[in-house]
Short mmCIF file of N, CA and C in Angstrom, two decimals:
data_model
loop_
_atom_site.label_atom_id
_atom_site.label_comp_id
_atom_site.label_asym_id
_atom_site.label_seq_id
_atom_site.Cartn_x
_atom_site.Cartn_y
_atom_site.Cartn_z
N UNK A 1 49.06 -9.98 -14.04
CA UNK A 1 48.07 -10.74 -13.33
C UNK A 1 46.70 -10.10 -13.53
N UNK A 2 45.55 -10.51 -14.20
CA UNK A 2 44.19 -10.36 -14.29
C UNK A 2 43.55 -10.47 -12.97
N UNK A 3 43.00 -9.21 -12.80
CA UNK A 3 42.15 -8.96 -11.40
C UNK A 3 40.82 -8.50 -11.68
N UNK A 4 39.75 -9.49 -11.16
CA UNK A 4 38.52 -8.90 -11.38
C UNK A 4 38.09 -6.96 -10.26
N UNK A 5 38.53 -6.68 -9.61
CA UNK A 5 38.09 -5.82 -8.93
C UNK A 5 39.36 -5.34 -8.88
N UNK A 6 39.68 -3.82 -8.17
CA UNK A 6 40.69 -3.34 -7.74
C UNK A 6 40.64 -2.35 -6.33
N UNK A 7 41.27 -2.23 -5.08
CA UNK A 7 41.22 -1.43 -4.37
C UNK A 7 41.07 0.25 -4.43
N UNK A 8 40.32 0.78 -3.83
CA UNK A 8 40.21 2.30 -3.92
C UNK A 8 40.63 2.21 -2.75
N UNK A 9 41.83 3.75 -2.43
CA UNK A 9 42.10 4.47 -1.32
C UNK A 9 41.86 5.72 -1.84
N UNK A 10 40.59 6.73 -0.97
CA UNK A 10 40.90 8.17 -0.79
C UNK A 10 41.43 8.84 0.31
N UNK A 11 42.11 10.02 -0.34
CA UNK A 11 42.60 10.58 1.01
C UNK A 11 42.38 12.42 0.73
N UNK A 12 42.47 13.11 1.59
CA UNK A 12 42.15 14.44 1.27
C UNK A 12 43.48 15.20 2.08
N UNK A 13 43.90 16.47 1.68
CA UNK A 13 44.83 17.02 2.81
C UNK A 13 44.68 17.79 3.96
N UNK A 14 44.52 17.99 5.24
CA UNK A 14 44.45 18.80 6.18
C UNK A 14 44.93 20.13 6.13
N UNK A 15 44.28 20.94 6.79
CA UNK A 15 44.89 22.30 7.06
C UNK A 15 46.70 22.52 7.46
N UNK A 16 47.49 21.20 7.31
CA UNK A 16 48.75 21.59 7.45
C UNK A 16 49.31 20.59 6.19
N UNK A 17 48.60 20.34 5.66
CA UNK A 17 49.28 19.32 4.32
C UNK A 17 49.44 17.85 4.46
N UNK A 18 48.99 17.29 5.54
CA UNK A 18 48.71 16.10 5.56
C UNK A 18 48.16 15.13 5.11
N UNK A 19 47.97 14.25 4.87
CA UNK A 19 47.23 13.79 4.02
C UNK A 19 46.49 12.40 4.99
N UNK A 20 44.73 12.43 5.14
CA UNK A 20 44.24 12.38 5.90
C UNK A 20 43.32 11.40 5.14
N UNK A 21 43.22 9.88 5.74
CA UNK A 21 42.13 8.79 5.40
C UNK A 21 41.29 9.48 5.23
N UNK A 22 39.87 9.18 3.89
CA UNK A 22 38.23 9.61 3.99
C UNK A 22 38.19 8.21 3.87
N UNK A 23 38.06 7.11 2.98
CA UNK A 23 37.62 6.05 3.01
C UNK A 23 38.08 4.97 1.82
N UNK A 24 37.11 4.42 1.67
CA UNK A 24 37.86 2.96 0.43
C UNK A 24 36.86 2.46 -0.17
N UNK A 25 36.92 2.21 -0.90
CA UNK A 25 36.49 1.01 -1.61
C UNK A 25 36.79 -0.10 -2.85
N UNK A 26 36.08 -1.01 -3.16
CA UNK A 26 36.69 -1.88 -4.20
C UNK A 26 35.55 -1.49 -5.62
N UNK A 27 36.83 -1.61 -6.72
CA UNK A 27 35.87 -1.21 -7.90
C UNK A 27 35.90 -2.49 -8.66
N UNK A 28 34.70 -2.90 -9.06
CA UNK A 28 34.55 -3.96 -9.64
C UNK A 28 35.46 -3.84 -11.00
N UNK A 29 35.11 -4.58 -12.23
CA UNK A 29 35.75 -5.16 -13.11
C UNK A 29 35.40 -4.53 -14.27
N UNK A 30 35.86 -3.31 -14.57
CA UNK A 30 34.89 -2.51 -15.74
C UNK A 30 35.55 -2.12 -17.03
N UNK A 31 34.46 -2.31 -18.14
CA UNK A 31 35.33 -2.30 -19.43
C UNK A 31 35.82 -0.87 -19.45
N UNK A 32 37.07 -0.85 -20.78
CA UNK A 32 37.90 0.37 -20.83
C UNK A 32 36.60 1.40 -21.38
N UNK A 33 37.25 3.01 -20.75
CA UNK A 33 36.70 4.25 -20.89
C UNK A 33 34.93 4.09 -20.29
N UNK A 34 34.95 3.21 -19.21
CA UNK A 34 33.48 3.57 -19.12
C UNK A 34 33.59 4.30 -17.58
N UNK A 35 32.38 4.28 -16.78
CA UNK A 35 32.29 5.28 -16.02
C UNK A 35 32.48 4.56 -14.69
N UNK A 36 32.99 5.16 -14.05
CA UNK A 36 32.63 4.22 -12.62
C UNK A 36 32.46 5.10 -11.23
N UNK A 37 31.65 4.36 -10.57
CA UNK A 37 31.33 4.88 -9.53
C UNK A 37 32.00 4.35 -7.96
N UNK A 38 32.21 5.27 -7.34
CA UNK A 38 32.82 4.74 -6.12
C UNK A 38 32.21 5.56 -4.84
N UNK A 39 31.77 4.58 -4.24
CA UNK A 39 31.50 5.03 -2.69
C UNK A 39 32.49 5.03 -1.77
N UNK A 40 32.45 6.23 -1.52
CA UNK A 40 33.78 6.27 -0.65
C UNK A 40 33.34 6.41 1.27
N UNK A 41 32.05 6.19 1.74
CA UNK A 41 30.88 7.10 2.97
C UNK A 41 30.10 7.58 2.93
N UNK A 42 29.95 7.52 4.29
CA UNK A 42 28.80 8.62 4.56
C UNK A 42 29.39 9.53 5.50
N UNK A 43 28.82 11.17 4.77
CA UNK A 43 29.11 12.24 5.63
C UNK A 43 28.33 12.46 6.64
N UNK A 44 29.11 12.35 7.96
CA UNK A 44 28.27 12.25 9.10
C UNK A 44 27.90 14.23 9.50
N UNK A 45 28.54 14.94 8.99
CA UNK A 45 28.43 16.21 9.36
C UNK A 45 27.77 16.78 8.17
N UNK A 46 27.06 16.43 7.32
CA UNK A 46 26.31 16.70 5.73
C UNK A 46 24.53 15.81 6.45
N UNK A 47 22.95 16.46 6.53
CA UNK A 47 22.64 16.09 6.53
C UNK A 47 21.52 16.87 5.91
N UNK A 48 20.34 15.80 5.58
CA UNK A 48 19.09 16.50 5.11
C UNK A 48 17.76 15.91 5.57
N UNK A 49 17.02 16.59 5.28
CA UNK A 49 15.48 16.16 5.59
C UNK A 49 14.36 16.50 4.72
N UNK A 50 13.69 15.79 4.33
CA UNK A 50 12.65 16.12 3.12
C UNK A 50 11.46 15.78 3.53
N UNK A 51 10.62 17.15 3.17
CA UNK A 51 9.30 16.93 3.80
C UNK A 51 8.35 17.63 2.51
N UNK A 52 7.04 16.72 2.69
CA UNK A 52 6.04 17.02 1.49
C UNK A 52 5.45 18.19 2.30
N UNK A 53 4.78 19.01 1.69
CA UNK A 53 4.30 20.35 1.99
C UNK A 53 3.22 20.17 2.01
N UNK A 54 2.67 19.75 0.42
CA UNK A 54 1.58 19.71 -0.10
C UNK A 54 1.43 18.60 -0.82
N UNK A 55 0.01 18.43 -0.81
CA UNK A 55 -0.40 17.12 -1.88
C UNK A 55 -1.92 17.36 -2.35
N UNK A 56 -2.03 17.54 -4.06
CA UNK A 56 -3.56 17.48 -4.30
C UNK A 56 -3.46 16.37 -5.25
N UNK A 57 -4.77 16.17 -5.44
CA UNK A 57 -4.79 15.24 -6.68
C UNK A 57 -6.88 15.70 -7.57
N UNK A 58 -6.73 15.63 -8.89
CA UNK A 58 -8.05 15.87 -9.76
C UNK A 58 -8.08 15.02 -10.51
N UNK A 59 -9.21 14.91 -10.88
CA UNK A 59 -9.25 13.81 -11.66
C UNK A 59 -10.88 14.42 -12.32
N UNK A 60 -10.36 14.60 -14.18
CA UNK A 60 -11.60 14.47 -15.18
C UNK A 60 -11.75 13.35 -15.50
N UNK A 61 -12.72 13.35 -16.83
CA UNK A 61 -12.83 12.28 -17.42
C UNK A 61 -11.95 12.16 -18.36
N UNK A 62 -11.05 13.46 -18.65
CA UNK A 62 -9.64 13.02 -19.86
C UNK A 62 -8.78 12.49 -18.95
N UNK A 63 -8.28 13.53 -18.01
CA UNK A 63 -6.82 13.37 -16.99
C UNK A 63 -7.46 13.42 -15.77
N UNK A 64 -5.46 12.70 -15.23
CA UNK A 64 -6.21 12.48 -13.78
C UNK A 64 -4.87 13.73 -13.69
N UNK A 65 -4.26 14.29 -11.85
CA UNK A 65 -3.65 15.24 -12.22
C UNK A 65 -3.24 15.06 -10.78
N UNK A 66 -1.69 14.84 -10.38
CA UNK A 66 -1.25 15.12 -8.66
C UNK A 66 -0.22 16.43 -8.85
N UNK A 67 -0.31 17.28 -8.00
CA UNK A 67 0.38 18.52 -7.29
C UNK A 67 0.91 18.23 -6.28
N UNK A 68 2.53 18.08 -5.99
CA UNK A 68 2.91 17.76 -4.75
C UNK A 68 4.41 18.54 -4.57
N UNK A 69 3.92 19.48 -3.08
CA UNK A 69 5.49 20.17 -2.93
C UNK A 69 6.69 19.45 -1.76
N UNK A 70 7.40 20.06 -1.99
CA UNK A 70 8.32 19.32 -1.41
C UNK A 70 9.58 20.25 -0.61
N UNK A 71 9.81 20.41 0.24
CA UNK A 71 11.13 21.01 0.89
C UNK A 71 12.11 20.14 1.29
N UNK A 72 13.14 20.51 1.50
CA UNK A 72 14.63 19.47 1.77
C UNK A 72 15.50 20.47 2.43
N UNK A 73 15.72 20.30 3.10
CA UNK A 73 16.84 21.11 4.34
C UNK A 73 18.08 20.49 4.54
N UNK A 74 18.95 20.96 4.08
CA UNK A 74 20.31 20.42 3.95
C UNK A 74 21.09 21.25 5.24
N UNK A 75 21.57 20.10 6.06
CA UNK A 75 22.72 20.97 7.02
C UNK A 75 23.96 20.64 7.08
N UNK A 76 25.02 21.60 7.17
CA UNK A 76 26.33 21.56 7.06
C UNK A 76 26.72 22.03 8.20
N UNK A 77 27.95 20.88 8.62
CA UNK A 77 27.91 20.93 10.46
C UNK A 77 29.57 21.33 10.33
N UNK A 78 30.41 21.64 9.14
CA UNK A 78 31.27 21.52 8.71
C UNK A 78 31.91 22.90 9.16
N UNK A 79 33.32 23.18 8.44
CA UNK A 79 33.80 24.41 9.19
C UNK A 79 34.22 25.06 7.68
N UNK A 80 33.84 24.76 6.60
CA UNK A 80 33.54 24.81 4.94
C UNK A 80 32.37 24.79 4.53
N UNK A 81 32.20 25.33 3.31
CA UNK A 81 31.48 25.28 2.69
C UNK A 81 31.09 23.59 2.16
N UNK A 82 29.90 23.27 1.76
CA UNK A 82 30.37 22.24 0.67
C UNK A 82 29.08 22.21 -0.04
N UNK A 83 29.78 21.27 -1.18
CA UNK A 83 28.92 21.01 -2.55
C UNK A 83 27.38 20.06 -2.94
N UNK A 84 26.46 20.09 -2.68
CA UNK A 84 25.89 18.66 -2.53
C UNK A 84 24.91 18.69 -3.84
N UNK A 85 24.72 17.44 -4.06
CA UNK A 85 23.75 17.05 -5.31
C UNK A 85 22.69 16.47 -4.97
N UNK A 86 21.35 16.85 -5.17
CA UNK A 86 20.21 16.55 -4.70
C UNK A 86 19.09 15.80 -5.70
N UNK A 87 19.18 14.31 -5.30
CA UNK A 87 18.40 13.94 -6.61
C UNK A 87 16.96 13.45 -6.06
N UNK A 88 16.20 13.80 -6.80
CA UNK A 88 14.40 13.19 -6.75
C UNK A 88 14.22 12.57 -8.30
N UNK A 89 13.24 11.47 -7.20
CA UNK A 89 12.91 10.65 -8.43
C UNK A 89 11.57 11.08 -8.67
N UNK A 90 10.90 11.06 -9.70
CA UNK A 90 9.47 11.17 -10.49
C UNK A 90 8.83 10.09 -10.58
N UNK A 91 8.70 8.87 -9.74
CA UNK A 91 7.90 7.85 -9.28
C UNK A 91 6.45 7.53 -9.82
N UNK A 92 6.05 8.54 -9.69
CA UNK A 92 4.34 8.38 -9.97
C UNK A 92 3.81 7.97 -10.90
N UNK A 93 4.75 8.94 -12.37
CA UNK A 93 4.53 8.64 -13.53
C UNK A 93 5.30 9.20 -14.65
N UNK A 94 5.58 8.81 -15.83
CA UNK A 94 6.28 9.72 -16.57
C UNK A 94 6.15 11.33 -17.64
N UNK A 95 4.81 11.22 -17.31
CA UNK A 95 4.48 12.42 -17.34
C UNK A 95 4.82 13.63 -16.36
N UNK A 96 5.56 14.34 -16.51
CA UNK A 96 5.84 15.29 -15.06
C UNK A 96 6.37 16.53 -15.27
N UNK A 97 5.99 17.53 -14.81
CA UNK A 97 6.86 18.88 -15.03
C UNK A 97 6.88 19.72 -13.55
N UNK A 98 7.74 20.27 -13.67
CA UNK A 98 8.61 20.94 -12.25
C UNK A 98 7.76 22.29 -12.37
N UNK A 99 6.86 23.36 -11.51
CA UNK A 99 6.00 24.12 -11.73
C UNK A 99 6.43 25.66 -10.71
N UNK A 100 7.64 24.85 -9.95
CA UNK A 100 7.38 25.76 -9.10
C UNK A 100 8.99 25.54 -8.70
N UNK A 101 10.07 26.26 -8.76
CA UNK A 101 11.57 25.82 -8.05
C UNK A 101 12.31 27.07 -6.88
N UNK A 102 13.26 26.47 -5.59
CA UNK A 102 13.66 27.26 -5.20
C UNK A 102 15.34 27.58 -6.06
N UNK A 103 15.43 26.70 -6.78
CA UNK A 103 17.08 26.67 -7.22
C UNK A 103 17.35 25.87 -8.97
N UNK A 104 17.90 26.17 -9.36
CA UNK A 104 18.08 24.99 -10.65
C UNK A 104 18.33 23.93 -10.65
N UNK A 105 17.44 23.37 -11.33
CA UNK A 105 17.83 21.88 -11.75
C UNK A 105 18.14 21.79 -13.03
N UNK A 106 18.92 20.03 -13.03
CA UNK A 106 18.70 19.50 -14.08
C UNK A 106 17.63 18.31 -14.69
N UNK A 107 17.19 18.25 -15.65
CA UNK A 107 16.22 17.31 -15.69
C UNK A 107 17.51 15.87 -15.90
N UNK A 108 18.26 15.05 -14.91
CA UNK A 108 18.41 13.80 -15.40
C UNK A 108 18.47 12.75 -16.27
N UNK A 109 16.96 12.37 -16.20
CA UNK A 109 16.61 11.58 -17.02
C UNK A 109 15.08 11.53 -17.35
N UNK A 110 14.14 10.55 -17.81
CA UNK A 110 12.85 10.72 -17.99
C UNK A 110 12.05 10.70 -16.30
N UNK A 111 12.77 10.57 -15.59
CA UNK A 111 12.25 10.18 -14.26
C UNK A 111 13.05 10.44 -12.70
N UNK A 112 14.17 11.54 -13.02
CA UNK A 112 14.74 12.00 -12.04
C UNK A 112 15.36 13.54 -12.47
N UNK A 113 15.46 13.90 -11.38
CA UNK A 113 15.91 15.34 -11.45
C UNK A 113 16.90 16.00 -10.58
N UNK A 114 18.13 16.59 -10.52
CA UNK A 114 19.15 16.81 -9.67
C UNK A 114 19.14 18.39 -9.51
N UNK A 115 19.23 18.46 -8.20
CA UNK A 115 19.61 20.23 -7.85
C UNK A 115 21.00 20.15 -6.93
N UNK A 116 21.85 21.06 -7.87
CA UNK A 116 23.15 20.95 -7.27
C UNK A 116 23.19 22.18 -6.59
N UNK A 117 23.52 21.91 -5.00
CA UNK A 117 23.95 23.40 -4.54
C UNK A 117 24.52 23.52 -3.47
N UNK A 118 25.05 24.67 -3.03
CA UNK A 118 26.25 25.13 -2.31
C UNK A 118 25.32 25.33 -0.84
N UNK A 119 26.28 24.31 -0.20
CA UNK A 119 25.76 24.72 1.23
C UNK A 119 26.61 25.18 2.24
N UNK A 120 26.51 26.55 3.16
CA UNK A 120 27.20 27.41 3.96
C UNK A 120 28.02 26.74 4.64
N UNK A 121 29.34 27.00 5.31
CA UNK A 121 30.12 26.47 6.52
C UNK A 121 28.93 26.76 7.68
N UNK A 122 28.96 25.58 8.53
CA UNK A 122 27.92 25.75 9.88
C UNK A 122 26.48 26.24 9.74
N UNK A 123 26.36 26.09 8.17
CA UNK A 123 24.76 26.58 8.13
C UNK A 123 24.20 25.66 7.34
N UNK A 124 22.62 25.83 6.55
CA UNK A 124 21.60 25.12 5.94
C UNK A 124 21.31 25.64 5.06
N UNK A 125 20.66 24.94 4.09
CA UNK A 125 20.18 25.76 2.48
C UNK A 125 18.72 24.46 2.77
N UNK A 126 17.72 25.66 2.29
CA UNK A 126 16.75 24.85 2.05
C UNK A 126 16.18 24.95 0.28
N UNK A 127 16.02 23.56 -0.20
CA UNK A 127 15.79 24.08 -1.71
C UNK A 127 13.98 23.21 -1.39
N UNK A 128 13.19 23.93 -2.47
CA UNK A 128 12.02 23.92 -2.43
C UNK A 128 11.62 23.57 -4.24
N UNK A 129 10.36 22.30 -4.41
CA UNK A 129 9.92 22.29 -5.57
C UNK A 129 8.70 21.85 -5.62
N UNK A 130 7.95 22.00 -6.84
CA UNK A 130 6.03 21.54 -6.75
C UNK A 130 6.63 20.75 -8.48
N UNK A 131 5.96 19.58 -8.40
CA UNK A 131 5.65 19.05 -9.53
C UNK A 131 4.34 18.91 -9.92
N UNK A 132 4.13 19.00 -11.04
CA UNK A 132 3.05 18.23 -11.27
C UNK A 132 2.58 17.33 -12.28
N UNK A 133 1.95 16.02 -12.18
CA UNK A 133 2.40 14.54 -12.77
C UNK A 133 0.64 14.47 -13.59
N UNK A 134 0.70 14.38 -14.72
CA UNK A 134 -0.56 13.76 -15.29
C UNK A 134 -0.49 12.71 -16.49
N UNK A 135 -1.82 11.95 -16.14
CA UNK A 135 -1.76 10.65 -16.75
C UNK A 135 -3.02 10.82 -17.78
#
């Protein structure tokens, strides 16, 4: 029988081997070996906050030029460690370079950038970056 979509069930195991609902979803209809993505929630005990620091902007008569920092505070309300992936997009323009980092990234793509990192059982990681974008 040909099915356009198919059901997702995840489940994870508990501290005694149980095996414990996280969530579901349906995966659409996708050709063979390609990639797929599945949302499985939202972690209600995983949270963050991102705040601009700074913002300049110059402007010659060649270039114009914005400087803007950025912090993100990740909290883990958890009784583990866990893993999180942190992506920013480069919006402004495609000109852009990262000037200033608290952690590694990867550059993405022409217009986003991911910092993967480990955040404490019951604690916070703050990662910190300055770009700067000229046109």
């Amino acid at each position: 029988m040909w099915q356009e979509s198919a059901r997702f069930i995840s489940s994870n195991k508990d501290t005694e081997g149980n095996l414990q609902f996280i969530g579901e979803n349906t995966i659409d209809h996708t050709p063979k070996d390609e990639k797929v993505s599945v949302f499985i929630g939202d972690a209600f005990d995983l949270t963050g906050d991102r705040t601009q620091t700074d913002f300049k902007t110059r402007q010659t008569p060649d270039q114009r030029t914005i400087v803007e920092s950025y912090k993100i505070t990740l909290k883990n309300a958890k009784t583990t460690p866990a893993k999180v992936r942190v992506v920013e997009h480069m919006y402004r323009t495609a000109n852009w370079e990262i000037t200033a980092d608290s952690d590694p990234f990867d550059k993405a793509n022409s217009q986003a950038m991911e910092f993967n990192v480990d955040v404490p059982a019951s604690g916070e990681k703050v990662v910190t970056y300055t770009v700067k974008y000229t046109w």
